[in-house]
Amino acid sequence: MVQLYNLHPFGSQQVVPCKLEPEQFCGGGRDALFVAAGCKVEAFAVAGQELCQPRCAFSTLGRVLRMAYSEAGDYLVAIEEKNKATFLRAYVNWRSKRTENSRVCIRMVGHNVEAPFRESFKDQMSIVEMPLSEAPLCISCCPVKGDLLVGCTNKLVLFSLTYQVINEEFSILDFERSLIIHLDNITPVEISFCVGYVAVMSDLEVLILKLESDSKNEEKVHHHPCKTNNPVKQINTDFSNETSQIESDDFVICQKPMELLGEKSEQCGISVTLELTGLADEKIKYFHIQHLLYRRFTPDISFYVLSDDIRLHSLQLLPIYHTGKCPLTSDGKNSFHGKELLSLFCFFSLPHVGYLYMVVKSVELMSVYQYPEKSQQAVLTPQFLHVITSSRKDTSVKMKPPVAEAGWSLYIVNTTSPVQLYKEMVDYSNTYKTVKTQSCIHLLSEAHLLVRAALMDTSQLEPGEKAELLEAFKESCGHLGDCYSRLDTQNSHLALPYYKMSGLSLAEVLTRVDWAAEDESQKYERGLIFYINHSLHENLDEELSEELAAKVVQMFHAAEPKQLPHVLCSPSMKSVSPLTALSYLRKLDTYGFSSVLVTLIKAALALKMGDLDMHRSEMKSHPEMKLVCGFILEPRLLIQQRKGQIVPTELAVHLKETQPRLLVAAVLGLQKNNKIGIEKADSFFKVLCGKDEDMIPQLLVDFWEAQLVACLPDVVLQELCRKLISQYIWRLSKRQLPDTIPLRTSEDLINACSHYGLIYPWVHVLISSDSLADKNYKEDLSKLQSLICGPSFDIASIIPFLELLSEDTIAGLSVHVLCRTRLKEYEQCIDTLLERCPEAVIPYANHELKEENRTLWWKKLLPELCQRIKCGGEKYQLYLSSLKETLSTVAVDLELRDFLNVLPEDGTAAFFLPYLLYCSRKKSLA
């Protein structure tokens, strides 16, 4: 929560001389000040060379009771009193009023200006009169769109800002009375309006509403005024009747204080009714009401009459936008496009306490401000809450100086620059530097918020000012990081985000630590430990010095010993002395803290020292699967990142040479436990084996095979099979041997993994027919054939890779025929085998031509064999032997008549007779 401090951030002042006592005054944007006195309003320059000098003056109808300026539209609106009657008037194009006697146009709201007079409006001020059925009490201009909201006794009247376009360079500003909000049981003392949000304040009540457009309910809203749901209205009416009766007997009944947020605020007892009054031919928005907040305070019962001491004041809605400022076009129109409403705040105040609510997205009380003295008025800005207070000595913003000439002065105070004020607050916080108390955090938080708020609107800053603010912002984050890292509070975790925003490196933060004690007796607070631990778990491209790394080891051994093994695995701790690290790890053992993770770290440190005997001893102290669990606990033992690149550790490089099976199992365990992604794991093995992106090391193929065996659920099966098959094919086509001995044989994979299928028998026949086959590539070929024979792979996806593998070799032929068989291209496969390897045709037919493909025995194979026997040749005996086996199979399957029909007409009867006799006798034999 934001705290309030008694600060006076004023750097200078200007004096505005007034002849008459100022009755009302308000700012006129960034360059003007309006002062009302008697029946006259003067505008003074507050920027440029003519500082504090009158720039124009104009007469009013009567004494000004209320006055407000709208930057959107650049107009002044005033409630004026004459002869006990009040009037509402808007002063438009006032900058054109050069002299007091300049011409002024007075027109009624909503009346179109006649053509002959339009051009003259460009160079003269206009007064727009807005008649009301009830006397206006208060006014508010929307800071974004310039719409005007007027508060009367029992209603609010909304005037929408409009423009009559004269030409491309000039538009006449006007208003349209578009909506009346009828209110019961509340009399507005102050109101505030901002982009559809309405805040109404009485002496002790605040009500916040939101007007929303709803085009779907146009007819309903226009013809049937919307009333809020008011179940407690009758109760309040009865209560007020009773109160009047009791008060007449000298009793005062005070209602209880109440705070209702969101939909509950509908139960406040205030009736809200909408009445649309816009013209039918205008572009009207149809509204309904959303209740946001109702707050009621209790008067001081020690007074019979309501005292000024307990009245609310200074109601304000403050929008915060991404740009921080509403840009205006040359004609004063508001440019609202491209702006995002970040938040909207509502502020109101009692004499000794102020309240700040957020009312966008959610309604919530953000801050409560306790004033040291009674407040007169308060104004909220994105950076400050300015409060005018008074004690027993009278304080006022207007003074009468002791000069000979009668007159009054208004004082314009200029706030100190945010950077200067920030520096003063930081200097003041040094009072608490040694103890870092909660007060120090509060003060530095205020300084941080001050700079942060100034950075939200950089459109008005010079480049040098912005750079200075950014530097102050980073510095403030560093100061807050120091506080939260040294204080044992429930918010100590905030040290992390503040140090991150400060831009300080880990080493720079560590050098800010007061290393008072050389032994382990020093106490380290949670915030510092949390920040360092989190930073060391990130992939920081920062390496601590040996001295700082030793300090970190000492710190975690004393404060968080369980985190020490993880800390030692950080890339930032690369420079730590192995002997120092081992000494602290051995102390963990003496405390009964022993795990496989500590063992692995000891092995890595031994490797770093070159002590291979100690390394082997540590690695042998646990079985392989337990070592895998250790790597899962801390992946950085194998894989680290520096500058966005994967860097295998020295331990990983050593395991690649000595225990590759353990290394593959460890990375597989990391992937299975979501400690490493698929692409990152592939990159790790390529970098480890010194291969570029296009080269695939055997260790990576071993890893892919292990993934298939493990059947990891998050691995895309088809993609993994595609990678393996493409690699097998590439090596076979290039006759490239693996760079290391594969960890698994094809037989191992077939026995361990369902995705590797048994190789079809006819494939063995086909392969054995090639006596010149190179046995060195047998494993790759067998794995490829096994994957194609398996049940998991989508064969169609392999076709593009087959272009690399020629059919001229038996190995290539076997793969092509296998793929065509899986694609059910049996006739083409029979032709290929008859041509290239006839001895494999019958094993192929026995395995493949079954069920619905059985007819291919006599429709394809039998006629092909008969035709090739007629042609003779060196394969005549192979074809004849295959024909005999084919006839035996067909004779079993077909009836005699069908069998006769499939035999060739020119065949030798004596050759076919045995098969015919068998076919005719098979029924009797059965």
Coordinates of N, CA, C and O in Angstrom, one line a residue, residues 70 92 118 129 209 213 227 251 389 393 672 749-750:
S70 N -12.0 22.2 -20.0 CA -11.9 20.9 -20.7 C -10.8 21.0 -21.8 O -10.9 21.9 -22.7
V92 N -16.4 29.2 -25.6 CA -15.7 28.4 -26.7 C -14.8 29.4 -27.5 O -15.2 30.6 -27.7
R118 N -21.0 31.7 -40.2 CA -20.1 30.6 -39.8 C -18.6 30.9 -39.9 O -17.9 30.7 -39.0
E129 N -25.1 29.0 -24.3 CA -25.9 28.9 -23.2 C -26.7 27.6 -23.2 O -27.2 27.1 -24.2
L209 N -20.9 4.9 -10.9 CA -21.6 4.2 -11.9 C -20.9 4.1 -13.2 O -20.0 4.9 -13.5
S213 N -23.0 1.3 -23.5 CA -23.9 1.3 -24.7 C -24.4 -0.1 -24.9 O -23.7 -1.1 -24.7
K227 N -34.5 1.5 -14.7 CA -34.3 1.7 -13.3 C -33.5 0.6 -12.7 O -33.6 -0.5 -13.1
F251 N -33.9 13.9 18.8 CA -32.9 12.8 18.6 C -32.3 12.9 17.2 O -33.0 13.3 16.3
T389 N -3.5 21.5 3.4 CA -3.9 21.3 4.8 C -3.8 22.6 5.6 O -3.1 23.5 5.2
K393 N -3.4 27.7 12.6 CA -3.1 28.9 11.9 C -3.7 28.8 10.5 O -3.6 27.8 9.8
K672 N 12.0 -37.7 -20.8 CA 10.8 -38.3 -20.2 C 10.2 -37.5 -19.1 O 9.0 -37.5 -18.8
L749 N 16.7 -54.5 -30.9 CA 15.6 -53.7 -31.1 C 14.3 -54.5 -31.4 O 13.3 -54.1 -30.9
I750 N 14.4 -55.5 -32.2 CA 13.2 -56.3 -32.5 C 12.7 -57.0 -31.2 O 11.5 -57.1 -31.0

